[in-house]
Short mmCIF file of C-alpha atoms in Angstrom, two decimals:
data_model
loop_
_atom_site.label_atom_id
_atom_site.label_comp_id
_atom_site.label_asym_id
_atom_site.label_seq_id
_atom_site.Cartn_x
_atom_site.Cartn_y
_atom_site.Cartn_z
CA MET A 4 36.33 -22.22 46.51
CA LYS A 5 34.38 -23.05 43.38
CA ARG A 6 31.14 -21.85 44.99
CA ARG A 7 32.73 -18.48 45.91
CA TRP A 8 33.94 -17.98 42.28
CA ILE A 9 30.40 -18.59 40.93
CA SER A 10 28.99 -16.04 43.39
CA HIS A 11 31.48 -13.40 42.28
CA LEU A 12 30.66 -14.15 38.64
CA VAL A 13 26.91 -13.72 39.24
CA LEU A 14 27.51 -10.39 41.03
CA ALA A 15 29.70 -9.17 38.19
CA LEU A 16 27.14 -10.11 35.56
CA SER A 17 24.36 -8.45 37.55
CA ALA A 18 26.35 -5.25 37.87
CA GLY A 19 27.05 -5.29 34.14
CA ALA A 20 23.35 -5.78 33.36
CA ALA A 21 22.48 -2.56 35.14
CA HIS A 22 24.51 -0.67 32.54
CA ALA A 23 23.60 -2.79 29.52
CA ALA A 24 22.15 -1.29 26.38
CA PRO A 25 18.32 -1.10 26.30
CA ASN A 26 16.28 -3.68 24.43
CA ASP A 27 15.39 -2.23 21.02
CA TYR A 28 12.99 -4.26 18.91
CA TRP A 29 9.76 -4.20 16.91
CA LYS A 30 6.70 -6.02 18.25
CA LEU A 31 4.11 -7.48 15.84
CA GLU A 32 0.61 -7.53 17.36
CA LEU A 33 -2.68 -9.01 16.13
CA LEU A 34 -5.49 -6.49 16.72
CA HIS A 35 -8.43 -8.08 14.92
CA SER A 36 -9.26 -11.22 12.92
CA PHE A 37 -11.93 -10.93 10.24
CA ASP A 38 -14.41 -13.81 10.52
CA GLY A 39 -15.91 -13.76 7.03
CA GLY A 40 -19.34 -12.68 8.24
CA ALA A 41 -21.04 -9.31 8.42
CA GLY A 42 -17.73 -7.57 9.01
CA GLY A 43 -16.39 -8.57 5.61
CA TYR A 44 -13.12 -10.28 4.80
CA LEU A 45 -10.10 -10.25 2.49
CA PRO A 46 -8.89 -6.70 3.22
CA TYR A 47 -6.65 -5.78 0.32
CA ALA A 48 -5.88 -2.10 0.89
CA GLY A 49 -4.11 -0.41 3.77
CA LEU A 50 -5.76 1.67 6.48
CA VAL A 51 -5.98 5.47 6.65
CA GLU A 52 -6.13 7.51 9.85
CA SER A 53 -8.72 10.30 9.75
CA SER A 54 -7.97 11.55 13.27
CA LYS A 55 -5.72 10.26 16.04
CA GLY A 56 -6.59 6.66 16.76
CA VAL A 57 -9.46 6.46 14.24
CA PHE A 58 -8.73 4.30 11.19
CA TRP A 59 -10.73 3.51 8.06
CA GLY A 60 -10.40 0.60 5.70
CA THR A 61 -12.15 -1.68 3.24
CA THR A 62 -12.68 -5.38 2.76
CA SER A 63 -12.91 -6.66 -0.78
CA LEU A 64 -15.55 -9.31 0.03
CA GLY A 65 -18.33 -9.99 2.50
CA GLY A 66 -20.80 -7.87 4.43
CA VAL A 67 -24.26 -8.22 5.97
CA ARG A 68 -25.92 -9.20 2.69
CA ASP A 69 -23.19 -11.52 1.52
CA GLY A 70 -22.00 -8.47 -0.26
CA SER A 71 -19.12 -7.40 -2.40
CA GLY A 72 -17.07 -5.77 0.32
CA THR A 73 -17.34 -3.20 3.09
CA VAL A 74 -16.09 0.13 4.38
CA PHE A 75 -15.25 -0.03 8.09
CA LYS A 76 -14.07 2.19 10.92
CA PHE A 77 -11.57 0.84 13.41
CA VAL A 78 -10.41 2.07 16.81
CA PRO A 79 -7.73 -0.10 18.47
CA GLY A 80 -9.18 -2.01 21.40
CA ALA A 81 -12.59 -2.45 19.76
CA ALA A 82 -13.97 -4.46 16.86
CA PRO A 83 -14.29 -2.67 13.50
CA THR A 84 -17.63 -1.00 12.78
CA VAL A 85 -19.05 -1.62 9.31
CA MET A 86 -20.12 1.74 7.90
CA HIS A 87 -21.17 0.55 4.44
CA THR A 88 -21.70 -2.76 2.66
CA PHE A 89 -21.53 -3.07 -1.11
CA ALA A 90 -24.51 -5.17 -2.14
CA ASN A 91 -24.04 -8.43 -3.97
CA ASP A 92 -25.61 -6.98 -7.15
CA GLY A 93 -22.76 -4.47 -7.32
CA ALA A 94 -25.06 -1.63 -8.40
CA ALA A 95 -23.11 0.91 -6.33
CA GLY A 96 -19.79 -0.83 -6.77
CA GLY A 97 -18.08 -3.98 -5.60
CA ARG A 98 -14.64 -5.29 -4.61
CA PRO A 99 -13.01 -2.17 -3.13
CA MET A 100 -9.28 -2.82 -3.40
CA ALA A 101 -7.82 0.65 -2.77
CA ALA A 102 -7.19 2.72 0.32
CA LEU A 103 -9.64 5.51 1.06
CA LEU A 104 -8.77 9.19 0.71
CA PRO A 105 -9.87 11.34 3.69
CA VAL A 106 -10.80 14.94 2.86
CA GLY A 107 -12.15 16.60 5.96
CA ARG A 108 -15.11 14.51 7.12
CA VAL A 109 -15.53 12.80 3.76
CA LEU A 110 -13.81 9.66 2.48
CA TYR A 111 -13.32 9.12 -1.26
CA GLY A 112 -12.79 5.69 -2.74
CA THR A 113 -12.89 3.35 -5.72
CA THR A 114 -14.24 -0.12 -6.41
CA ALA A 115 -12.66 -2.41 -8.97
CA LEU A 116 -16.00 -3.89 -10.09
CA GLY A 117 -19.70 -3.08 -10.04
CA GLY A 118 -21.56 0.03 -11.12
CA SER A 119 -24.03 0.38 -13.97
CA GLN A 120 -21.57 -1.13 -16.47
CA GLN A 121 -19.82 -3.52 -14.05
CA LYS A 122 -16.58 -1.65 -14.78
CA GLY A 123 -15.98 -0.21 -11.31
CA THR A 124 -17.08 2.93 -9.48
CA LEU A 125 -15.96 6.10 -7.73
CA PHE A 126 -17.70 7.03 -4.48
CA LYS A 127 -17.64 9.19 -1.39
CA MET A 128 -18.84 8.51 2.13
CA SER A 129 -19.15 10.77 5.16
CA THR A 130 -17.53 9.68 8.40
CA LEU A 131 -21.10 9.18 9.68
CA GLY A 132 -21.73 6.59 6.97
CA SER A 133 -23.71 8.53 4.35
CA PHE A 134 -22.74 6.91 1.02
CA THR A 135 -22.86 8.57 -2.42
CA LEU A 136 -22.10 6.89 -5.74
CA LEU A 137 -20.24 9.52 -7.75
CA HIS A 138 -19.54 7.72 -11.02
CA SER A 139 -19.83 4.34 -12.73
CA MET A 140 -16.89 3.70 -15.04
CA ALA A 141 -17.96 3.05 -18.63
CA GLY A 142 -15.01 1.15 -20.05
CA THR A 143 -14.51 1.75 -23.76
CA ALA A 144 -17.60 3.97 -23.97
CA GLY A 145 -16.26 7.51 -24.30
CA ASN A 146 -12.77 6.08 -23.89
CA GLU A 147 -13.34 5.73 -20.16
CA GLY A 148 -11.32 3.29 -18.13
CA SER A 149 -12.42 0.23 -16.21
CA GLU A 150 -11.33 -1.48 -12.98
CA PRO A 151 -9.90 1.36 -10.87
CA ARG A 152 -7.78 -0.49 -8.30
CA ALA A 153 -5.68 2.38 -6.96
CA PRO A 154 -6.57 5.13 -4.47
CA LEU A 155 -7.59 8.56 -5.70
CA ILE A 156 -5.39 11.56 -4.98
CA ARG A 157 -6.52 15.15 -4.61
CA GLY A 158 -4.60 17.58 -6.78
CA SER A 159 -3.52 21.09 -5.86
CA ASP A 160 -6.44 22.31 -8.00
CA GLY A 161 -8.96 20.53 -5.75
CA LYS A 162 -9.81 17.93 -8.38
CA PHE A 163 -9.30 14.18 -8.00
CA TYR A 164 -6.98 12.03 -10.11
CA GLY A 165 -6.72 8.28 -10.54
CA THR A 166 -5.86 5.35 -12.78
CA THR A 167 -7.74 2.39 -14.20
CA ARG A 168 -6.22 -0.99 -14.91
CA TYR A 169 -8.11 -1.53 -18.16
CA GLY A 170 -10.30 0.37 -20.60
CA GLY A 171 -9.61 3.55 -22.49
CA ALA A 172 -9.14 3.93 -26.22
CA HIS A 173 -6.83 0.89 -26.48
CA GLN A 174 -8.03 -1.24 -23.55
CA LYS A 175 -4.66 -0.80 -21.81
CA GLY A 176 -5.73 1.46 -18.94
CA THR A 177 -6.11 5.18 -18.31
CA VAL A 178 -5.33 8.20 -16.20
CA PHE A 179 -8.47 10.18 -15.36
CA ARG A 180 -9.62 13.33 -13.57
CA MET A 181 -12.78 13.53 -11.47
CA GLU A 182 -14.62 16.71 -10.52
CA SER A 183 -16.21 16.95 -7.08
CA SER A 184 -19.55 16.37 -8.85
CA GLY A 185 -18.33 12.97 -10.08
CA ALA A 186 -17.83 13.98 -13.73
CA VAL A 187 -14.88 12.06 -15.20
CA THR A 188 -12.46 13.08 -17.96
CA THR A 189 -9.98 10.61 -19.44
CA LEU A 190 -6.59 12.30 -19.59
CA ARG A 191 -4.51 9.45 -21.01
CA SER A 192 -5.24 6.13 -22.69
CA PHE A 193 -2.26 3.78 -22.57
CA GLY A 194 -1.14 1.45 -25.36
CA SER A 195 -1.24 1.84 -29.10
CA PRO A 196 -4.01 0.42 -31.35
CA LEU A 197 -1.56 -2.29 -32.40
CA GLY A 198 -0.87 -3.23 -28.79
CA ALA A 199 2.77 -2.17 -28.73
CA GLY A 200 2.21 -0.38 -25.46
CA ASN A 201 5.52 1.48 -25.59
CA ASP A 202 4.02 4.20 -23.40
CA GLY A 203 2.94 1.56 -20.87
CA GLU A 204 0.03 -0.76 -20.15
CA MET A 205 -2.07 -1.56 -17.08
CA PRO A 206 -1.53 1.18 -14.50
CA MET A 207 -2.30 -0.28 -11.06
CA ALA A 208 -0.76 2.30 -8.75
CA PRO A 209 -1.90 5.70 -7.49
CA LEU A 210 -0.46 8.90 -8.92
CA LEU A 211 1.81 11.32 -7.10
CA GLN A 212 1.65 15.07 -7.63
CA ARG A 213 4.93 16.86 -6.98
CA ALA A 214 5.58 20.52 -6.20
CA ASP A 215 6.07 21.12 -9.93
CA GLY A 216 2.34 20.41 -10.36
CA LEU A 217 2.96 17.36 -12.56
CA LEU A 218 1.58 13.88 -11.99
CA TYR A 219 4.05 10.99 -11.65
CA GLY A 220 3.03 7.36 -12.03
CA SER A 221 3.75 3.90 -13.35
CA THR A 222 2.29 1.08 -15.39
CA ALA A 223 2.75 -2.58 -14.53
CA LEU A 224 3.37 -3.68 -18.12
CA GLY A 225 4.37 -2.22 -21.48
CA GLY A 226 7.32 -0.04 -22.33
CA ALA A 227 10.35 -0.99 -24.38
CA ASN A 228 10.99 -4.15 -22.31
CA ASP A 229 7.37 -4.97 -21.38
CA GLY A 230 8.33 -4.55 -17.72
CA GLY A 231 6.27 -1.42 -17.11
CA VAL A 232 7.14 2.26 -17.26
CA LEU A 233 7.57 5.33 -15.08
CA PHE A 234 6.01 8.52 -16.45
CA ARG A 235 5.00 12.11 -15.72
CA MET A 236 2.25 14.24 -17.21
CA GLY A 237 0.29 17.42 -16.72
CA THR A 238 -3.10 17.60 -15.05
CA THR A 239 -4.76 18.36 -18.39
CA GLY A 240 -3.31 15.24 -20.01
CA ALA A 241 -0.76 17.23 -21.96
CA SER A 242 3.04 16.96 -21.85
CA PHE A 243 3.20 13.21 -21.25
CA THR A 244 6.82 12.11 -20.73
CA LEU A 245 8.05 8.53 -20.56
CA LEU A 246 10.74 8.69 -17.87
CA ALA A 247 11.92 5.07 -17.89
CA SER A 248 11.10 1.64 -19.30
CA LEU A 249 11.63 -1.05 -16.65
CA GLY A 250 12.81 -4.65 -16.91
CA ALA A 251 16.01 -4.09 -18.85
CA PRO A 252 17.21 -7.25 -20.63
CA GLY A 253 19.68 -9.47 -18.86
CA SER A 254 19.82 -12.67 -16.85
CA PRO A 255 18.93 -11.98 -14.17
CA ARG A 256 17.17 -8.67 -14.72
CA THR A 257 18.91 -6.82 -11.91
CA GLY A 258 16.65 -3.84 -12.41
CA GLY A 259 13.08 -4.35 -11.24
CA CYS A 260 9.91 -4.64 -13.29
CA THR A 261 6.12 -4.71 -12.85
CA PRO A 262 5.54 -1.82 -10.42
CA GLN A 263 2.17 -2.09 -8.69
CA ALA A 264 2.63 0.39 -5.82
CA GLY A 265 2.76 4.16 -6.16
CA LEU A 266 5.73 6.47 -5.97
CA VAL A 267 6.32 8.43 -2.74
CA PRO A 268 8.37 11.59 -2.12
CA ALA A 269 11.93 11.07 -0.95
CA THR A 270 14.66 13.72 -0.73
CA GLY A 271 14.99 16.73 -3.01
CA THR A 272 13.71 15.91 -6.48
CA SER A 273 13.72 12.16 -5.89
CA MET A 274 10.95 9.65 -5.29
CA ALA A 275 10.98 6.06 -4.03
CA GLY A 276 9.07 3.02 -5.21
CA THR A 277 9.00 -0.75 -5.48
CA THR A 278 8.49 -3.37 -8.17
CA THR A 279 6.98 -6.82 -7.71
CA GLY A 280 9.10 -8.51 -10.36
CA CYS A 281 12.67 -8.83 -11.66
CA GLY A 282 15.57 -7.77 -9.47
CA SER A 283 18.51 -10.10 -8.85
CA ALA A 284 16.26 -12.80 -7.36
CA GLY A 285 13.28 -12.20 -9.64
CA SER A 286 11.13 -11.14 -6.70
CA GLY A 287 11.04 -7.36 -6.88
CA ALA A 288 13.17 -4.40 -5.96
CA ILE A 289 13.28 -0.97 -4.32
CA PHE A 290 14.32 1.98 -6.48
CA SER A 291 14.64 5.74 -6.46
CA LEU A 292 13.59 8.04 -9.30
CA THR A 293 14.42 11.68 -9.95
CA THR A 294 11.99 14.06 -11.61
CA GLY A 295 14.40 14.03 -14.55
CA GLY A 296 14.00 10.27 -15.01
CA ALA A 297 17.20 8.87 -13.45
CA VAL A 298 16.51 5.47 -11.84
CA SER A 299 18.72 3.89 -9.17
CA TRP A 300 18.18 0.30 -7.99
CA LEU A 301 18.66 0.10 -4.24
CA HIS A 302 17.64 -3.37 -3.08
CA SER A 303 16.52 -6.72 -4.51
CA PHE A 304 14.15 -8.87 -2.46
CA VAL A 305 15.14 -12.47 -1.71
CA PRO A 306 12.13 -14.55 -0.60
CA ALA A 307 13.95 -16.89 1.78
CA THR A 308 15.68 -14.16 3.78
CA ASN A 309 13.67 -10.95 3.75
CA GLY A 310 10.43 -11.90 2.02
CA ALA A 311 8.96 -11.03 -1.38
CA PRO A 312 7.35 -9.56 -3.35
CA PRO A 313 6.83 -6.12 -1.82
CA GLY A 314 3.27 -4.87 -1.42
CA GLY A 315 1.82 -1.38 -1.10
CA GLU A 316 3.49 2.01 -1.11
CA LEU A 317 6.52 2.75 1.04
CA VAL A 318 5.94 5.01 4.04
CA GLN A 319 8.61 7.26 5.54
CA ARG A 320 8.90 7.81 9.30
CA SER A 321 10.59 10.60 11.24
CA ASP A 322 13.80 8.55 11.41
CA GLY A 323 14.15 9.07 7.65
CA ARG A 324 13.80 5.37 6.85
CA PHE A 325 11.14 3.92 4.56
CA TYR A 326 8.92 1.07 5.75
CA GLY A 327 6.98 -1.53 3.78
CA VAL A 328 5.65 -5.08 3.67
CA THR A 329 6.32 -8.21 1.67
CA GLN A 330 3.46 -10.51 0.76
CA ASP A 331 5.26 -13.81 1.28
CA GLY A 332 8.57 -15.35 2.19
CA ALA A 333 10.76 -14.68 5.22
CA ILE A 334 9.45 -17.32 7.69
CA GLY A 335 6.28 -18.02 5.77
CA CYS A 336 3.54 -15.39 5.59
CA GLY A 337 5.33 -12.15 4.77
CA SER A 338 7.32 -9.51 6.57
CA VAL A 339 7.67 -5.87 7.56
CA TYR A 340 10.91 -4.16 6.56
CA SER A 341 12.71 -0.83 6.65
CA LYS A 342 15.18 0.68 4.21
CA ASN A 343 17.47 3.67 4.31
CA LEU A 344 17.59 4.76 0.68
CA SER A 345 21.28 5.49 0.97
CA GLY A 346 22.15 2.42 3.03
CA SER A 347 20.90 -0.46 5.10
CA PHE A 348 17.91 -2.78 4.73
CA ALA A 349 16.37 -4.54 7.75
CA ARG A 350 13.57 -7.02 8.27
CA ILE A 351 11.87 -5.76 11.44
CA ALA A 352 9.04 -8.30 11.77
CA ALA A 353 7.88 -11.53 10.15
CA PHE A 354 4.46 -13.19 10.05
CA PRO A 355 4.64 -16.81 11.31
CA ALA A 356 4.06 -19.54 8.74
CA ASP A 357 0.99 -20.80 10.63
CA GLY A 358 -0.82 -17.54 9.82
CA SER A 359 -1.68 -16.92 13.46
CA LEU A 360 -0.77 -13.22 13.23
CA GLY A 361 -1.96 -12.78 9.66
CA CYS A 362 -0.75 -13.84 6.25
CA GLY A 363 -0.15 -11.95 3.01
CA PRO A 364 0.08 -8.22 3.73
CA VAL A 365 -0.49 -6.33 0.47
CA GLY A 366 -1.68 -2.83 1.35
CA ALA A 367 0.58 0.00 2.45
CA LEU A 368 1.43 0.52 6.11
CA THR A 369 -0.05 3.47 7.98
CA ASN A 370 2.39 5.58 9.99
CA ALA A 371 -0.05 6.43 12.78
CA GLN A 372 -0.04 9.41 15.10
CA ASP A 373 0.66 7.16 18.10
CA GLY A 374 4.04 6.23 16.57
CA ALA A 375 3.09 2.69 15.53
CA LEU A 376 2.68 1.16 12.08
CA TYR A 377 -0.74 -0.33 11.25
CA GLY A 378 -1.70 -2.65 8.41
CA VAL A 379 -3.87 -5.50 7.15
CA THR A 380 -3.31 -8.95 5.71
CA MET A 381 -5.50 -10.70 3.15
CA ALA A 382 -5.51 -14.03 4.97
CA GLY A 383 -4.53 -15.62 8.27
CA GLY A 384 -5.81 -14.87 11.73
CA ALA A 385 -8.29 -16.93 13.74
CA PHE A 386 -10.55 -17.56 10.72
CA ASN A 387 -8.02 -17.29 7.89
CA LYS A 388 -9.97 -14.31 6.49
CA GLY A 389 -7.40 -11.58 7.14
CA VAL A 390 -6.38 -9.41 10.08
CA ILE A 391 -5.59 -5.91 11.27
CA PHE A 392 -2.13 -5.75 12.80
CA ARG A 393 0.18 -3.26 14.49
CA VAL A 394 3.96 -3.06 14.65
CA ARG A 395 5.39 -1.04 17.53
CA HIS A 396 8.96 0.01 18.19
CA ILE A 397 9.81 -1.06 21.74
CA VAL A 398 12.71 0.40 23.69
CA SER A 399 13.02 -0.88 27.25
CA LEU A 400 15.75 -1.49 29.80
CA PRO A 401 16.70 -5.14 30.27
CA ASP A 402 15.50 -6.96 33.35
#
């Protein structure tokens, strides 16, 4: 009697399984481990996709001559191909820490160090590997900036715009414009001569140009609360407007502070961004910003549950949600998350604490044409020198 009841139960469960909901999950996959040799290591910036399935990236150290970083091409299923190595002397630049900007068959980039003044460089490279040094940053000479750590953007006027972490008239960082020839004009020097920095200090993020033609950006420090600022300005350097000072006083500072990733378009006149500090747990936050300067705080990161601090720009997929990474926390080595700006937050993947799938993602994710998200970590992998990873959304019927 008991045996017959068990048989009926198994049949019932099997019949129910045939109509069960499909499995819906995200799969984290290791695609490549950097070994610290000729291929470089410590990739800091995210990948860019120049054509379907062809990705480009940089490592901030290493190369065939024990160099100061590399530019590489990557096709999933094969090892990365080093297309350029920055020599150890840094003459043409060193320590690339920003994503590349593809324009046709040319890639534009920055290095944080190196150049004739050891203040960083701006360069371009063809997809065949032909490298051209466009400009060596001069630091305080001519009020130029130094240490460009953010990607360049191409404006609607065809010119290139970027930020430097230091340098300029007050040594607090700059916004600059670059002609296609490599000529650089400083558009804004942050900080006052007395160091008050009420207009911001230390911009580390790329700019965003909106349909209104203005440039929107952030600084990591300065402002009324020394928690960084959000600003907008014209492409000639005129009409600078301080939109918000971050890090409002309070314990805890529920609003975020220290933004290091760029703003991205959201809905209507709004933009979305992240901060690496403050928030209710002191570990960063997600916010939205309108072109008029209204800031809304949408999520505070908690290291033990969803990881922190956030790294890299948010990326929006066709489902309307924004996706990003945290550098640490969750179960040990960081996480991948998604956020609906008007609702839910979800951790969709976590890097194991042993670093086997990578550790410390900092650069922005790439929303690739194959529907997956690609990224890099600074450490972890087989040699603890960083990895290239992929996160795929899997929908399958249960067995």
